[in-house]
Amino acid sequence: MNESGHQVLMEQDVLRRRLDDGDLPDWARKHYETFRETMLGDRDGAPFPCYFGVESERNGDALYTFVDSMTDKDALLALRESLLEYLEVYPDYSEACSLVTFFKPPAADLTEADYHEHLWHILQFLHVNDPEPWPADIPTDPDDPTWEFSFGGEPMFPTTRAPFYDERVSRYCPWGLEITFQPRALFDGITADTEAGQKAREVIQGRIEEYDGVCPHADLGDWGVEGDREWPQYMFSSDESQAPDECPIRITREHPKVPMAPADD
C-alpha cells in the first residue's frame, strides 16, 4: 500500500499529500477533489445522502486508487491488484473501509449505454481474472435475490457515479466513471432485517429526496429480499432505454478461468 504512482492502493493522507506535491495526474486531482467536495459539502443545504460515505471521507476511513483506462488490459490488471490488496487490509484498517476507484476520463463524451457497458466489462474482467473461486454460498445467477458480485472470495456491493446523471445528482460525477467497492461484511448489523438497518434506510432515502429533488430510484432495494435485485443498483439507470434489461455479466464456478502465472522458484 502507498507505493509510488497512482494506479496503487492509497490511504487518504498519502493521496492528499501527493496531490499537494503535484505527484498525481491532473485528472486524478479533479476526480478526487470533486468527490471530496461532494461528500463533505451540501446541495442547497441538503447533505450528501449516504452518511456512511460522508463519515468515511471525513474520518479518513476509505482507501483509494486511480485507473488509467476502463478498457486497457494492463490498467484493469492494476485495478485487480489494488482490489486484492484492499481485500487483504480492509478488515484491520477500519470498520468503514470502502475502496473508492477513479477512472481516467474518456477521450470523447460517452452515452449512458456506454457507461453501463464499461461497468460490466470491468466487473467481467475482474471475474475472469479472479485468483479465488466464486464463493460457494453466492449463486451464479444475477436474477437470484442473494446474488452479489464477488471477487477474491468476497461478496461486495459496487456503486457507481458517472457523468450522464442529470436529475439524480448524488450519482453525478463530471469527470468519468467512479466505482466504490464495499464488501458485504461492511453491512453486518445494518442489513434490512435489523432495526439499525431499517433506520439507516429511512434516513438515507429521506436525504436522497432532499439532495436529488426526486424520489429514490425504483431499483433501490435490499440484498436477499425477494423481488429486489442487486445488479441494477450498481449503476442506476437515468434513461431505461439505455440500461441493460438483463445483467450482462456471465458468472462461472470454473476456476481458474485464465492460466495463472507460475510461482517463482
Tab-separated table of C-alpha atoms in Angstrom:
chain	number	residue	atom	x	y	z
A	1	MET	CA	0.000	0.000	0.000
A	2	ASN	CA	1.065	3.606	-0.744
A	3	GLU	CA	3.664	2.603	-3.329
A	4	SER	CA	4.708	5.284	-5.809
A	5	GLY	CA	2.433	6.050	-8.739
A	6	HIS	CA	-1.323	6.468	-8.951
A	7	GLN	CA	-2.553	3.006	-10.006
A	8	VAL	CA	-1.872	1.751	-6.481
A	9	LEU	CA	-3.779	1.461	-3.214
A	10	MET	CA	-3.529	4.681	-1.197
A	11	GLU	CA	-4.573	5.979	2.184
A	12	GLN	CA	-6.302	9.347	2.275
A	13	ASP	CA	-3.433	11.289	3.840
A	14	VAL	CA	-0.991	9.870	1.284
A	15	LEU	CA	-3.353	10.700	-1.572
A	16	ARG	CA	-3.829	14.273	-0.400
A	17	ARG	CA	-0.097	14.773	0.163
A	18	ARG	CA	0.647	13.541	-3.371
A	19	LEU	CA	-1.962	15.931	-4.750
A	20	ASP	CA	-0.383	18.812	-2.824
A	21	ASP	CA	3.039	17.830	-4.151
A	22	GLY	CA	1.788	17.570	-7.748
A	23	ASP	CA	2.684	13.897	-7.944
A	24	LEU	CA	-0.631	12.759	-9.458
A	25	PRO	CA	-2.136	13.472	-12.903
A	26	ASP	CA	-4.416	16.491	-13.252
A	27	TRP	CA	-7.402	14.248	-13.988
A	28	ALA	CA	-6.793	12.386	-10.740
A	29	ARG	CA	-6.778	15.660	-8.808
A	30	LYS	CA	-10.053	16.772	-10.395
A	31	HIS	CA	-11.670	13.395	-9.723
A	32	TYR	CA	-10.732	13.236	-6.059
A	33	GLU	CA	-11.358	16.896	-5.248
A	34	THR	CA	-14.844	16.701	-6.783
A	35	PHE	CA	-15.540	13.509	-4.841
A	36	ARG	CA	-14.412	15.053	-1.556
A	37	GLU	CA	-16.388	18.248	-2.124
A	38	THR	CA	-19.483	16.165	-2.883
A	39	MET	CA	-19.117	14.025	0.230
A	40	LEU	CA	-18.404	16.879	2.651
A	41	GLY	CA	-20.434	19.670	1.061
A	42	ASP	CA	-24.157	20.118	0.574
A	43	ARG	CA	-26.638	20.968	-2.155
A	44	ASP	CA	-28.943	23.837	-1.260
A	45	GLY	CA	-28.423	22.939	2.395
A	46	ALA	CA	-29.007	19.194	1.921
A	47	PRO	CA	-26.097	16.880	2.823
A	48	PHE	CA	-24.965	14.022	0.600
A	49	PRO	CA	-27.494	11.164	1.113
A	50	CYS	CA	-25.178	8.360	2.227
A	51	TYR	CA	-24.000	9.468	5.633
A	52	PHE	CA	-21.787	6.363	5.849
A	53	GLY	CA	-19.848	7.684	2.840
A	54	VAL	CA	-19.719	11.175	4.312
A	55	GLU	CA	-18.306	9.946	7.630
A	56	SER	CA	-15.861	7.642	5.861
A	57	GLU	CA	-14.427	10.560	3.877
A	58	ARG	CA	-14.443	12.912	6.868
A	59	ASN	CA	-12.651	10.396	9.113
A	60	GLY	CA	-10.196	9.058	6.537
A	61	ASP	CA	-11.638	5.535	6.679
A	62	ALA	CA	-11.602	4.784	2.943
A	63	LEU	CA	-8.827	3.662	0.622
A	64	TYR	CA	-8.399	4.890	-2.951
A	65	THR	CA	-6.949	4.032	-6.322
A	66	PHE	CA	-6.871	5.520	-9.825
A	67	VAL	CA	-7.185	3.531	-13.062
A	68	ASP	CA	-5.796	4.752	-16.385
A	69	SER	CA	-8.463	3.163	-18.569
A	70	MET	CA	-11.844	1.428	-18.492
A	71	THR	CA	-10.740	-0.977	-21.236
A	72	ASP	CA	-6.953	-1.362	-21.325
A	73	LYS	CA	-5.875	-4.781	-20.066
A	74	ASP	CA	-2.846	-3.546	-18.121
A	75	ALA	CA	-4.864	-0.811	-16.407
A	76	LEU	CA	-7.531	-3.314	-15.373
A	77	LEU	CA	-4.904	-5.757	-14.152
A	78	ALA	CA	-3.528	-2.933	-11.980
A	79	LEU	CA	-7.062	-2.459	-10.602
A	80	ARG	CA	-7.197	-6.193	-9.923
A	81	GLU	CA	-4.018	-5.968	-7.842
A	82	SER	CA	-5.255	-2.928	-5.915
A	83	LEU	CA	-8.555	-4.646	-5.194
A	84	LEU	CA	-6.817	-7.794	-3.975
A	85	GLU	CA	-4.560	-5.745	-1.705
A	86	TYR	CA	-7.569	-3.835	-0.406
A	87	LEU	CA	-9.337	-7.094	0.482
A	88	GLU	CA	-6.283	-8.131	2.489
A	89	VAL	CA	-6.044	-4.954	4.540
A	90	TYR	CA	-9.562	-3.567	4.930
A	91	PRO	CA	-10.699	-5.730	7.909
A	92	ASP	CA	-7.909	-4.300	10.073
A	93	TYR	CA	-7.912	-0.808	8.575
A	94	SER	CA	-11.354	0.482	9.510
A	95	GLU	CA	-14.880	-0.738	10.162
A	96	ALA	CA	-16.000	1.539	7.317
A	97	CYS	CA	-13.186	0.927	4.843
A	98	SER	CA	-14.504	1.017	1.287
A	99	LEU	CA	-12.362	1.242	-1.860
A	100	VAL	CA	-13.033	4.322	-3.999
A	101	THR	CA	-11.866	3.839	-7.577
A	102	PHE	CA	-11.491	6.710	-10.042
A	103	PHE	CA	-11.161	6.028	-13.777
A	104	LYS	CA	-9.358	8.305	-16.228
A	105	PRO	CA	-11.878	10.416	-18.170
A	106	PRO	CA	-12.607	9.121	-21.675
A	107	ALA	CA	-11.209	10.979	-24.668
A	108	ALA	CA	-14.721	11.652	-26.013
A	109	ASP	CA	-18.144	12.042	-24.470
A	110	LEU	CA	-19.921	8.757	-23.807
A	111	THR	CA	-23.600	7.866	-23.661
A	112	GLU	CA	-25.316	6.305	-20.687
A	113	ALA	CA	-25.339	2.998	-22.571
A	114	ASP	CA	-21.553	3.268	-22.982
A	115	TYR	CA	-21.064	3.660	-19.230
A	116	HIS	CA	-23.256	0.645	-18.465
A	117	GLU	CA	-21.212	-1.348	-20.959
A	118	HIS	CA	-17.915	-0.205	-19.432
A	119	LEU	CA	-19.006	-1.038	-15.886
A	120	TRP	CA	-19.978	-4.588	-16.781
A	121	HIS	CA	-16.831	-5.036	-18.876
A	122	ILE	CA	-14.751	-4.094	-15.820
A	123	LEU	CA	-16.652	-6.433	-13.491
A	124	GLN	CA	-16.493	-9.248	-16.056
A	125	PHE	CA	-12.740	-8.710	-16.440
A	126	LEU	CA	-12.266	-8.896	-12.687
A	127	HIS	CA	-14.342	-12.079	-12.515
A	128	VAL	CA	-12.392	-13.766	-15.307
A	129	ASN	CA	-9.078	-12.780	-13.687
A	130	ASP	CA	-10.120	-13.564	-10.124
A	131	PRO	CA	-7.447	-15.667	-8.359
A	132	GLU	CA	-10.081	-17.083	-5.995
A	133	PRO	CA	-13.090	-19.275	-6.831
A	134	TRP	CA	-16.594	-17.845	-6.753
A	135	PRO	CA	-17.930	-18.110	-3.164
A	136	ALA	CA	-19.815	-21.364	-2.601
A	137	ASP	CA	-22.717	-19.631	-0.831
A	138	ILE	CA	-23.304	-16.993	-3.544
A	139	PRO	CA	-25.410	-18.098	-6.529
A	140	THR	CA	-24.070	-17.535	-10.040
A	141	ASP	CA	-27.406	-16.315	-11.423
A	142	PRO	CA	-27.780	-12.499	-11.102
A	143	ASP	CA	-31.557	-12.961	-11.112
A	144	ASP	CA	-31.329	-14.581	-7.678
A	145	PRO	CA	-32.049	-12.096	-4.833
A	146	THR	CA	-28.989	-13.367	-2.958
A	147	TRP	CA	-26.623	-12.893	-5.909
A	148	GLU	CA	-23.834	-10.383	-5.378
A	149	PHE	CA	-20.750	-9.538	-7.386
A	150	SER	CA	-17.845	-11.320	-5.749
A	151	PHE	CA	-14.078	-11.091	-6.102
A	152	GLY	CA	-11.204	-12.552	-4.142
A	153	GLY	CA	-13.696	-14.795	-2.353
A	154	GLU	CA	-15.641	-11.772	-1.013
A	155	PRO	CA	-19.201	-10.734	-1.971
A	156	MET	CA	-19.248	-6.993	-2.451
A	157	PHE	CA	-21.519	-4.139	-3.439
A	158	PRO	CA	-20.010	-1.857	-6.109
A	159	THR	CA	-21.764	1.501	-6.527
A	160	THR	CA	-21.050	3.991	-9.273
A	161	ARG	CA	-21.195	7.629	-10.192
A	162	ALA	CA	-20.917	8.862	-13.783
A	163	PRO	CA	-21.396	11.960	-15.998
A	164	PHE	CA	-24.752	11.016	-17.525
A	165	TYR	CA	-26.915	11.739	-14.478
A	166	ASP	CA	-28.921	14.929	-14.950
A	167	GLU	CA	-31.522	14.770	-12.167
A	168	ARG	CA	-30.041	12.185	-9.817
A	169	VAL	CA	-27.160	14.431	-8.833
A	170	SER	CA	-25.978	12.256	-5.934
A	171	ARG	CA	-24.840	9.847	-8.669
A	172	TYR	CA	-23.281	12.554	-10.843
A	173	CYS	CA	-19.537	12.725	-11.432
A	174	PRO	CA	-18.441	15.155	-14.187
A	175	TRP	CA	-15.067	13.564	-14.933
A	176	GLY	CA	-15.886	9.934	-15.694
A	177	LEU	CA	-16.603	6.629	-14.039
A	178	GLU	CA	-16.215	6.202	-10.292
A	179	ILE	CA	-16.756	2.848	-8.544
A	180	THR	CA	-16.867	2.366	-4.787
A	181	PHE	CA	-16.377	-1.259	-3.741
A	182	GLN	CA	-17.935	-2.240	-0.408
A	183	PRO	CA	-17.569	-5.815	0.861
A	184	ARG	CA	-20.800	-7.329	2.127
A	185	ALA	CA	-19.130	-7.671	5.544
A	186	LEU	CA	-19.266	-3.861	5.953
A	187	PHE	CA	-23.066	-4.132	6.104
A	188	ASP	CA	-23.131	-6.514	9.068
A	189	GLY	CA	-25.544	-5.129	11.642
A	190	ILE	CA	-27.223	-2.703	9.233
A	191	THR	CA	-28.986	-5.084	6.846
A	192	ALA	CA	-32.665	-4.673	6.054
A	193	ASP	CA	-33.700	-7.231	8.688
A	194	THR	CA	-32.195	-5.192	11.556
A	195	GLU	CA	-33.611	-2.175	13.371
A	196	ALA	CA	-30.418	-0.217	12.717
A	197	GLY	CA	-30.576	-1.113	9.038
A	198	GLN	CA	-34.192	-0.039	8.703
A	199	LYS	CA	-33.449	3.278	10.394
A	200	ALA	CA	-30.419	3.854	8.154
A	201	ARG	CA	-32.508	3.250	5.045
A	202	GLU	CA	-35.191	5.662	6.192
A	203	VAL	CA	-32.618	8.383	6.814
A	204	ILE	CA	-30.744	7.803	3.540
A	205	GLN	CA	-33.897	7.675	1.421
A	206	GLY	CA	-35.152	10.875	3.013
A	207	ARG	CA	-31.825	12.545	2.291
A	208	ILE	CA	-31.938	11.311	-1.322
A	209	GLU	CA	-35.210	13.161	-1.888
A	210	GLU	CA	-33.786	16.339	-0.331
A	211	TYR	CA	-30.460	16.193	-2.183
A	212	ASP	CA	-31.649	14.992	-5.603
A	213	GLY	CA	-35.065	16.601	-5.572
A	214	VAL	CA	-36.525	13.331	-6.877
A	215	CYS	CA	-37.752	10.135	-5.261
A	216	PRO	CA	-35.284	7.295	-4.621
A	217	HIS	CA	-34.716	5.175	-7.718
A	218	ALA	CA	-37.260	2.438	-8.369
A	219	ASP	CA	-34.468	-0.167	-8.408
A	220	LEU	CA	-33.281	0.728	-4.915
A	221	GLY	CA	-33.715	-2.387	-2.781
A	222	ASP	CA	-32.045	-4.744	-0.345
A	223	TRP	CA	-29.862	-7.777	-0.766
A	224	GLY	CA	-31.663	-11.084	-0.285
A	225	VAL	CA	-35.151	-9.566	-0.358
A	226	GLU	CA	-37.474	-11.371	-2.763
A	227	GLY	CA	-38.299	-9.088	-5.664
A	228	ASP	CA	-35.173	-6.939	-5.238
A	229	ARG	CA	-32.072	-7.433	-7.351
A	230	GLU	CA	-28.579	-6.200	-6.654
A	231	TRP	CA	-27.155	-5.756	-10.122
A	232	PRO	CA	-29.375	-2.844	-11.330
A	233	GLN	CA	-28.323	-0.920	-8.212
A	234	TYR	CA	-24.646	-0.939	-9.196
A	235	MET	CA	-25.386	1.714	-11.837
A	236	PHE	CA	-28.870	3.169	-11.625
A	237	SER	CA	-30.439	3.955	-14.969
A	238	SER	CA	-31.279	7.512	-15.937
A	239	ASP	CA	-32.805	6.518	-19.273
A	240	GLU	CA	-34.203	2.983	-19.073
A	241	SER	CA	-33.821	2.538	-22.838
A	242	GLN	CA	-30.025	2.794	-22.440
A	243	ALA	CA	-29.725	0.412	-19.494
A	244	PRO	CA	-29.454	-3.374	-19.875
A	245	ASP	CA	-32.654	-5.389	-19.435
A	246	GLU	CA	-30.687	-8.381	-18.145
A	247	CYS	CA	-27.476	-8.485	-16.177
A	248	PRO	CA	-24.641	-8.547	-18.750
A	249	ILE	CA	-22.145	-10.459	-16.597
A	250	ARG	CA	-21.599	-14.195	-17.012
A	251	ILE	CA	-20.522	-15.984	-13.854
A	252	THR	CA	-18.938	-19.415	-13.702
A	253	ARG	CA	-17.633	-21.534	-10.859
A	254	GLU	CA	-14.941	-22.891	-13.166
A	255	HIS	CA	-11.613	-21.943	-11.634
A	256	PRO	CA	-9.140	-20.701	-12.599
A	257	LYS	CA	-10.734	-19.130	-15.672
A	258	VAL	CA	-7.416	-17.896	-17.096
A	259	PRO	CA	-3.998	-19.569	-16.759
A	260	MET	CA	-2.273	-18.451	-13.581
A	261	ALA	CA	1.324	-17.273	-13.703
A	262	PRO	CA	3.774	-19.897	-12.464
A	263	ALA	CA	5.030	-19.436	-8.920
A	264	ASP	CA	8.555	-18.079	-8.508
A	265	ASP	CA	11.194	-20.644	-7.690
